[in-house]
Amino acid sequence: MSQSWKKTLIGPENSIKDALKILDKWALRVVLIVDDKQRLLGVITDGDIRRGILSGLSIEESVVKVMNKNPTVANANTEKKELIALMKSLDILFIPLVEKDKVVGLQTLHTSTLNKKKDNPIFIVAGGFGKRLKPLTNDCPKPMLKVGELSILEILINQFIQYGFYRFYISIHYLPFVIKDYFGDGSRFGAEITYIHEEVPLGTGGALGLLPQDMPELPLIMINGDILTKVDFDKLLEFHMQHDIAATMCVREHEYQVPFGVVESDGIYIDSMVEKPVHRYFINAGVYVVNPQLYRRVDKHSYCDMPDLLEASIESGGKVIQFPIHEYWLDIGRLDDFHRAQLDINTLGNSCD
């Protein structure tokens, strides 16, 4: 048995952020929390952390607050075929192995879908004018601006291809020939690219109404063409498929600190005073998973922004959930963001905080 599982061991004094670093670095998809005698206290998966973030926990808090304290375990002497059968029957991906209450190993079910061909369509919104990035966008669509040696759009396409996606739909409007001339039909990238031309700007979701009628009956991943991220698209799609919903919106935690002391009162009477409080919000990260039944509701050539489409779905009884992105994420909307991206690109191959 490989000894790499030992790198997933941390103590209860460690933070959620520490667990994230281990999950990002190693491919075992789990962190084992042990005491000083290597007795198992709990386990943490990526899903545990995302649920913790959605409940309001900070990644600086203890791993104890998100860990599963009652994981399935097995005796270290259990045969591998029995462990695999047990994992399949319970629909789990790992089992810690114990001996005399101590963790001595980890059996995993290798079901990584990375590089496995996936038919889910990828829709990249790339038709905007990029007005806030002028003069850089005077003669170049924003998604074609280079970050490092590659354009934002090429970085995005390469990332999806690494996860096995190959079927791309790209909405274009502003300087469309720049994108079409470079990517062509996508064959030299190992992809199939279909261009969705907006004769007039249709908003962040309106181009969905121009998609072909023969789209596969599969959830579509949609992303704005000005985003850099290291989100795990496999985990995103898996998260979406686990729920009976119309769509998933990726969200990013955003903090805002009031630069003054805040006074809370009841009429003229002061109840409390809080010095420079920090407020936390989830913001729209510009990445979605949308079921065909929803995006086919968008009328052809009609203006539609994605938040409006999702709100309309919710009002009609559809369910929309949120998927928190704790990985690297940057919306390149302003010149400052573009300059930051130039600095960040050297670390995109590794874990980014």
GROMACS .gro file of C-alpha atoms in nm:
model
  353
    1MET     CA    1   0.000   0.000   0.000
    2SER     CA    2   0.126   0.348  -0.083
    3GLN     CA    3   0.230   0.560   0.213
    4SER     CA    4   0.095   0.882   0.055
    5TRP     CA    5  -0.209   0.865   0.285
    6LYS     CA    6   0.012   0.980   0.572
    7LYS     CA    7   0.026   1.323   0.406
    8THR     CA    8  -0.348   1.360   0.470
    9LEU     CA    9  -0.310   1.345   0.851
   10ILE     CA   10  -0.370   1.660   1.052
   11GLY     CA   11  -0.466   1.734   1.411
   12PRO     CA   12  -0.783   1.892   1.555
   13GLU     CA   13  -0.590   2.215   1.617
   14ASN     CA   14  -0.552   2.268   1.242
   15SER     CA   15  -0.776   2.502   1.044
   16ILE     CA   16  -1.016   2.434   0.759
   17LYS     CA   17  -0.769   2.627   0.543
   18ASP     CA   18  -0.500   2.370   0.630
   19ALA     CA   19  -0.734   2.091   0.520
   20LEU     CA   20  -0.802   2.273   0.193
   21LYS     CA   21  -0.432   2.290   0.115
   22ILE     CA   22  -0.404   1.912   0.158
   23LEU     CA   23  -0.709   1.845  -0.059
   24ASP     CA   24  -0.572   2.073  -0.330
   25LYS     CA   25  -0.224   1.920  -0.322
   26TRP     CA   26  -0.296   1.547  -0.300
   27ALA     CA   27  -0.538   1.337  -0.502
   28LEU     CA   28  -0.685   1.128  -0.218
   29ARG     CA   29  -0.998   1.346  -0.181
   30VAL     CA   30  -1.000   1.322   0.200
   31VAL     CA   31  -0.823   1.457   0.509
   32LEU     CA   32  -0.792   1.243   0.820
   33ILE     CA   33  -0.805   1.418   1.158
   34VAL     CA   34  -0.613   1.230   1.427
   35ASP     CA   35  -0.499   1.294   1.784
   36ASP     CA   36  -0.139   1.281   1.904
   37LYS     CA   37  -0.161   0.900   1.926
   38GLN     CA   38  -0.286   0.875   1.566
   39ARG     CA   39  -0.635   0.776   1.672
   40LEU     CA   40  -0.899   0.876   1.415
   41LEU     CA   41  -1.120   1.166   1.525
   42GLY     CA   42  -1.293   1.234   1.195
   43VAL     CA   43  -1.258   1.289   0.821
   44ILE     CA   44  -1.310   1.588   0.593
   45THR     CA   45  -1.400   1.593   0.224
   46ASP     CA   46  -1.434   1.880  -0.019
   47GLY     CA   47  -1.811   1.862   0.022
   48ASP     CA   48  -1.785   1.895   0.400
   49ILE     CA   49  -1.586   2.215   0.357
   50ARG     CA   50  -1.821   2.368   0.099
   51ARG     CA   51  -2.121   2.295   0.326
   52GLY     CA   52  -1.935   2.458   0.615
   53ILE     CA   53  -1.865   2.769   0.409
   54LEU     CA   54  -2.231   2.792   0.308
   55SER     CA   55  -2.330   2.773   0.677
   56GLY     CA   56  -2.115   3.076   0.751
   57LEU     CA   57  -1.793   2.920   0.878
   58SER     CA   58  -1.462   3.088   0.806
   59ILE     CA   59  -1.180   2.875   0.665
   60GLU     CA   60  -0.968   3.000   0.955
   61GLU     CA   61  -1.183   2.801   1.201
   62SER     CA   62  -1.101   2.455   1.335
   63VAL     CA   63  -1.140   2.143   1.122
   64VAL     CA   64  -1.345   1.999   1.408
   65LYS     CA   65  -1.638   2.219   1.302
   66VAL     CA   66  -1.676   2.051   0.961
   67MET     CA   67  -1.536   1.701   1.006
   68ASN     CA   68  -1.746   1.386   0.990
   69LYS     CA   69  -1.699   1.230   1.333
   70ASN     CA   70  -1.847   0.892   1.239
   71PRO     CA   71  -1.687   0.781   0.912
   72THR     CA   72  -1.696   0.425   0.786
   73VAL     CA   73  -1.373   0.246   0.885
   74ALA     CA   74  -1.236  -0.104   0.836
   75ASN     CA   75  -0.984  -0.333   0.998
   76ALA     CA   76  -0.638  -0.309   0.846
   77ASN     CA   77  -0.643  -0.683   0.766
   78THR     CA   78  -0.954  -0.660   0.546
   79GLU     CA   79  -0.887  -0.778   0.192
   80LYS     CA   80  -0.878  -0.513  -0.077
   81LYS     CA   81  -1.161  -0.668  -0.280
   82GLU     CA   82  -1.385  -0.659   0.026
   83LEU     CA   83  -1.301  -0.294   0.087
   84ILE     CA   84  -1.379  -0.205  -0.274
   85ALA     CA   85  -1.710  -0.392  -0.258
   86LEU     CA   86  -1.798  -0.210   0.065
   87MET     CA   87  -1.715   0.131  -0.083
   88LYS     CA   88  -1.925   0.061  -0.390
   89SER     CA   89  -2.219  -0.059  -0.181
   90LEU     CA   90  -2.206   0.253   0.039
   91ASP     CA   91  -2.124   0.486  -0.253
   92ILE     CA   92  -1.814   0.623  -0.081
   93LEU     CA   93  -1.465   0.686  -0.218
   94PHE     CA   94  -1.243   0.595   0.077
   95ILE     CA   95  -1.219   0.390   0.396
   96PRO     CA   96  -0.965   0.463   0.671
   97LEU     CA   97  -0.795   0.145   0.792
   98VAL     CA   98  -0.749   0.106   1.166
   99GLU     CA   99  -0.562  -0.127   1.396
  100LYS     CA  100  -0.606  -0.106   1.773
  101ASP     CA  101  -0.792   0.223   1.725
  102LYS     CA  102  -0.501   0.378   1.535
  103VAL     CA  103  -0.505   0.480   1.169
  104VAL     CA  104  -0.262   0.263   0.975
  105GLY     CA  105  -0.378   0.309   0.617
  106LEU     CA  106  -0.634   0.438   0.370
  107GLN     CA  107  -0.808   0.247   0.094
  108THR     CA  108  -0.948   0.462  -0.187
  109LEU     CA  109  -1.176   0.389  -0.478
  110HIS     CA  110  -1.008   0.542  -0.780
  111THR     CA  111  -1.300   0.693  -0.967
  112SER     CA  112  -1.143   1.017  -1.083
  113THR     CA  113  -1.312   1.140  -1.400
  114LEU     CA  114  -1.027   1.371  -1.494
  115ASN     CA  115  -0.955   1.337  -1.866
  116LYS     CA  116  -1.250   1.100  -1.920
  117LYS     CA  117  -1.452   1.223  -2.215
  118LYS     CA  118  -1.767   1.407  -2.110
  119ASP     CA  119  -2.050   1.505  -2.343
  120ASN     CA  120  -2.180   1.791  -2.126
  121PRO     CA  121  -2.176   2.114  -2.328
  122ILE     CA  122  -1.963   2.406  -2.214
  123PHE     CA  123  -2.105   2.751  -2.288
  124ILE     CA  124  -1.860   3.043  -2.269
  125VAL     CA  125  -2.000   3.396  -2.277
  126ALA     CA  126  -1.747   3.597  -2.480
  127GLY     CA  127  -1.943   3.868  -2.659
  128GLY     CA  128  -1.899   4.166  -2.426
  129PHE     CA  129  -1.733   4.498  -2.512
  130GLY     CA  130  -1.494   4.508  -2.214
  131LYS     CA  131  -1.546   4.885  -2.178
  132ARG     CA  132  -1.380   4.901  -1.835
  133LEU     CA  133  -1.061   4.754  -1.983
  134LYS     CA  134  -1.014   5.016  -2.252
  135PRO     CA  135  -0.779   5.092  -2.424
  136LEU     CA  136  -0.675   4.723  -2.410
  137THR     CA  137  -1.003   4.620  -2.568
  138ASN     CA  138  -1.011   4.880  -2.845
  139ASP     CA  139  -0.901   4.619  -3.098
  140CYS     CA  140  -0.932   4.299  -2.896
  141PRO     CA  141  -1.229   4.123  -2.729
  142LYS     CA  142  -1.176   4.099  -2.354
  143PRO     CA  143  -1.160   3.715  -2.350
  144MET     CA  144  -0.874   3.733  -2.602
  145LEU     CA  145  -0.654   3.951  -2.380
  146LYS     CA  146  -0.341   3.761  -2.288
  147VAL     CA  147  -0.267   3.661  -1.931
  148GLY     CA  148   0.088   3.539  -1.948
  149GLU     CA  149   0.138   3.369  -2.283
  150LEU     CA  150  -0.223   3.267  -2.347
  151SER     CA  151  -0.553   3.448  -2.380
  152ILE     CA  152  -0.812   3.421  -2.103
  153LEU     CA  153  -1.035   3.223  -2.339
  154GLU     CA  154  -0.763   2.974  -2.429
  155ILE     CA  155  -0.681   2.922  -2.061
  156LEU     CA  156  -1.047   2.846  -1.995
  157ILE     CA  157  -1.081   2.606  -2.287
  158ASN     CA  158  -0.762   2.422  -2.188
  159GLN     CA  159  -0.890   2.380  -1.833
  160PHE     CA  160  -1.215   2.227  -1.947
  161ILE     CA  161  -1.033   1.997  -2.188
  162GLN     CA  162  -0.818   1.871  -1.900
  163TYR     CA  163  -1.141   1.759  -1.730
  164GLY     CA  164  -1.253   1.574  -2.041
  165PHE     CA  165  -1.498   1.828  -2.183
  166TYR     CA  166  -1.472   1.884  -2.556
  167ARG     CA  167  -1.804   2.028  -2.674
  168PHE     CA  168  -1.788   2.409  -2.661
  169TYR     CA  169  -2.036   2.681  -2.751
  170ILE     CA  170  -1.896   3.034  -2.750
  171SER     CA  171  -2.119   3.341  -2.771
  172ILE     CA  172  -1.961   3.622  -2.973
  173HIS     CA  173  -2.057   3.977  -3.066
  174TYR     CA  174  -1.778   4.234  -3.026
  175LEU     CA  175  -1.497   4.178  -3.279
  176PRO     CA  176  -1.616   3.818  -3.336
  177PHE     CA  177  -1.363   3.746  -3.613
  178VAL     CA  178  -1.074   3.776  -3.365
  179ILE     CA  179  -1.207   3.477  -3.170
  180LYS     CA  180  -1.320   3.276  -3.474
  181ASP     CA  181  -0.996   3.327  -3.666
  182TYR     CA  182  -0.788   3.205  -3.372
  183PHE     CA  183  -0.988   2.904  -3.252
  184GLY     CA  184  -1.154   2.795  -3.576
  185ASP     CA  185  -1.360   2.481  -3.529
  186GLY     CA  186  -1.152   2.386  -3.224
  187SER     CA  187  -0.996   2.077  -3.381
  188ARG     CA  188  -0.637   2.185  -3.320
  189PHE     CA  189  -0.722   2.206  -2.948
  190GLY     CA  190  -0.892   1.867  -2.941
  191ALA     CA  191  -1.231   2.034  -2.913
  192GLU     CA  192  -1.551   2.098  -3.107
  193ILE     CA  193  -1.644   2.467  -3.111
  194THR     CA  194  -1.977   2.609  -3.224
  195TYR     CA  195  -2.011   2.989  -3.231
  196ILE     CA  196  -2.331   3.155  -3.115
  197HIS     CA  197  -2.340   3.498  -3.281
  198GLU     CA  198  -2.539   3.769  -3.104
  199GLU     CA  199  -2.646   4.025  -3.364
  200VAL     CA  200  -2.722   4.259  -3.075
  201PRO     CA  201  -2.606   4.217  -2.713
  202LEU     CA  202  -2.846   3.981  -2.534
  203GLY     CA  203  -2.721   4.004  -2.175
  204THR     CA  204  -2.535   3.741  -1.976
  205GLY     CA  205  -2.796   3.473  -2.048
  206GLY     CA  206  -2.976   3.574  -2.365
  207ALA     CA  207  -2.746   3.378  -2.597
  208LEU     CA  208  -2.879   3.058  -2.438
  209GLY     CA  209  -3.185   3.109  -2.657
  210LEU     CA  210  -2.966   3.079  -2.968
  211LEU     CA  211  -2.827   2.736  -2.885
  212PRO     CA  212  -2.900   2.460  -3.140
  213GLN     CA  213  -3.208   2.244  -3.097
  214ASP     CA  214  -3.002   1.924  -3.102
  215MET     CA  215  -2.819   1.996  -2.775
  216PRO     CA  216  -2.758   1.685  -2.563
  217GLU     CA  217  -2.999   1.618  -2.277
  218LEU     CA  218  -2.728   1.694  -2.023
  219PRO     CA  219  -2.657   1.978  -1.780
  220LEU     CA  220  -2.465   2.262  -1.939
  221ILE     CA  221  -2.176   2.437  -1.766
  222MET     CA  222  -2.183   2.809  -1.836
  223ILE     CA  223  -1.901   3.052  -1.757
  224ASN     CA  224  -1.825   3.415  -1.827
  225GLY     CA  225  -1.532   3.450  -2.065
  226ASP     CA  226  -1.341   3.690  -1.838
  227ILE     CA  227  -1.290   3.459  -1.541
  228LEU     CA  228  -0.979   3.280  -1.420
  229THR     CA  229  -1.045   3.004  -1.170
  230LYS     CA  230  -0.915   2.674  -1.042
  231VAL     CA  231  -1.258   2.543  -0.946
  232ASP     CA  232  -1.285   2.165  -0.982
  233PHE     CA  233  -1.538   2.126  -1.263
  234ASP     CA  234  -1.581   1.756  -1.183
  235LYS     CA  235  -1.686   1.836  -0.827
  236LEU     CA  236  -1.913   2.115  -0.950
  237LEU     CA  237  -2.093   1.884  -1.192
  238GLU     CA  238  -2.111   1.607  -0.933
  239PHE     CA  239  -2.257   1.851  -0.677
  240HIS     CA  240  -2.521   1.960  -0.927
  241MET     CA  241  -2.616   1.603  -1.019
  242GLN     CA  242  -2.666   1.509  -0.653
  243HIS     CA  243  -2.966   1.740  -0.627
  244ASP     CA  244  -3.303   1.753  -0.801
  245ILE     CA  245  -3.267   2.112  -0.920
  246ALA     CA  246  -3.290   2.340  -1.222
  247ALA     CA  247  -2.954   2.512  -1.184
  248THR     CA  248  -2.646   2.565  -0.971
  249MET     CA  249  -2.480   2.903  -0.926
  250CYS     CA  250  -2.119   2.920  -0.815
  251VAL     CA  251  -2.066   3.177  -0.542
  252ARG     CA  252  -1.763   3.338  -0.387
  253GLU     CA  253  -1.740   3.466  -0.030
  254HIS     CA  254  -1.675   3.840  -0.016
  255GLU     CA  255  -1.585   4.034   0.296
  256TYR     CA  256  -1.650   4.401   0.358
  257GLN     CA  257  -1.520   4.578   0.667
  258VAL     CA  258  -1.700   4.892   0.777
  259PRO     CA  259  -1.419   5.146   0.837
  260PHE     CA  260  -1.596   5.298   1.139
  261GLY     CA  261  -1.744   5.191   1.469
  262VAL     CA  262  -2.107   5.092   1.421
  263VAL     CA  263  -2.368   5.191   1.679
  264GLU     CA  264  -2.676   4.974   1.725
  265SER     CA  265  -2.964   5.143   1.900
  266ASP     CA  266  -3.331   5.136   1.991
  267GLY     CA  267  -3.453   5.488   1.942
  268ILE     CA  268  -3.228   5.719   2.141
  269TYR     CA  269  -3.086   5.436   2.354
  270ILE     CA  270  -2.763   5.268   2.247
  271ASP     CA  271  -2.775   4.889   2.268
  272SER     CA  272  -2.420   4.811   2.158
  273MET     CA  273  -2.118   4.939   1.971
  274VAL     CA  274  -1.912   4.729   1.730
  275GLU     CA  275  -1.575   4.857   1.616
  276LYS     CA  276  -1.522   4.818   1.240
  277PRO     CA  277  -1.740   4.508   1.194
  278VAL     CA  278  -1.679   4.267   0.906
  279HIS     CA  279  -1.975   4.164   0.693
  280ARG     CA  280  -1.957   3.850   0.478
  281TYR     CA  281  -2.160   3.791   0.165
  282PHE     CA  282  -2.177   3.538  -0.115
  283ILE     CA  283  -2.138   3.698  -0.458
  284ASN     CA  284  -2.222   3.557  -0.800
  285ALA     CA  285  -1.901   3.401  -0.941
  286GLY     CA  286  -2.019   3.392  -1.303
  287VAL     CA  287  -2.015   3.011  -1.330
  288TYR     CA  288  -2.334   2.805  -1.357
  289VAL     CA  289  -2.465   2.457  -1.425
  290VAL     CA  290  -2.801   2.473  -1.604
  291ASN     CA  291  -3.037   2.192  -1.697
  292PRO     CA  292  -3.178   2.184  -2.053
  293GLN     CA  293  -3.534   2.233  -1.927
  294LEU     CA  294  -3.432   2.573  -1.793
  295TYR     CA  295  -3.208   2.719  -2.062
  296ARG     CA  296  -3.457   2.619  -2.333
  297ARG     CA  297  -3.703   2.862  -2.177
  298VAL     CA  298  -3.497   3.154  -2.303
  299ASP     CA  299  -3.668   3.302  -2.608
  300LYS     CA  300  -3.461   3.339  -2.922
  301HIS     CA  301  -3.311   3.688  -2.966
  302SER     CA  302  -3.451   3.807  -2.631
  303TYR     CA  303  -3.244   3.996  -2.376
  304CYS     CA  304  -3.184   3.801  -2.055
  305ASP     CA  305  -2.938   3.822  -1.768
  306MET     CA  306  -2.859   3.502  -1.578
  307PRO     CA  307  -2.978   3.628  -1.237
  308ASP     CA  308  -3.314   3.715  -1.394
  309LEU     CA  309  -3.342   3.368  -1.550
  310LEU     CA  310  -3.262   3.198  -1.219
  311GLU     CA  311  -3.499   3.422  -1.022
  312ALA     CA  312  -3.778   3.347  -1.269
  313SER     CA  313  -3.712   2.975  -1.223
  314ILE     CA  314  -3.729   3.010  -0.845
  315GLU     CA  315  -4.055   3.206  -0.866
  316SER     CA  316  -4.209   2.930  -1.079
  317GLY     CA  317  -4.112   2.661  -0.829
  318GLY     CA  318  -3.774   2.559  -0.967
  319LYS     CA  319  -3.487   2.497  -0.730
  320VAL     CA  320  -3.153   2.675  -0.763
  321ILE     CA  321  -2.862   2.596  -0.532
  322GLN     CA  322  -2.526   2.757  -0.467
  323PHE     CA  323  -2.181   2.599  -0.490
  324PRO     CA  324  -1.911   2.792  -0.300
  325ILE     CA  325  -1.577   2.837  -0.474
  326HIS     CA  326  -1.291   2.821  -0.227
  327GLU     CA  327  -1.033   2.774  -0.501
  328TYR     CA  328  -0.860   3.055  -0.686
  329TRP     CA  329  -1.106   3.285  -0.864
  330LEU     CA  330  -1.066   3.621  -1.037
  331ASP     CA  331  -1.314   3.822  -1.242
  332ILE     CA  332  -1.106   4.029  -1.485
  333GLY     CA  333  -1.340   4.324  -1.516
  334ARG     CA  334  -1.108   4.619  -1.454
  335LEU     CA  335  -0.751   4.715  -1.532
  336ASP     CA  336  -0.646   4.642  -1.173
  337ASP     CA  337  -0.785   4.288  -1.209
  338PHE     CA  338  -0.599   4.242  -1.536
  339HIS     CA  339  -0.269   4.348  -1.378
  340ARG     CA  340  -0.331   4.117  -1.083
  341ALA     CA  341  -0.396   3.828  -1.324
  342GLN     CA  342  -0.051   3.881  -1.476
  343LEU     CA  343   0.100   3.827  -1.132
  344ASP     CA  344  -0.127   3.533  -1.045
  345ILE     CA  345  -0.078   3.335  -1.365
  346ASN     CA  346   0.255   3.198  -1.247
  347THR     CA  347   0.081   3.031  -0.952
  348LEU     CA  348  -0.224   2.897  -1.136
  349GLY     CA  349  -0.052   2.563  -1.179
  350ASN     CA  350  -0.041   2.529  -0.801
  351SER     CA  351  -0.272   2.610  -0.517
  352CYS     CA  352  -0.377   2.976  -0.505
  353ASP     CA  353  -0.517   3.139  -0.194
   0.00000   0.00000   0.00000
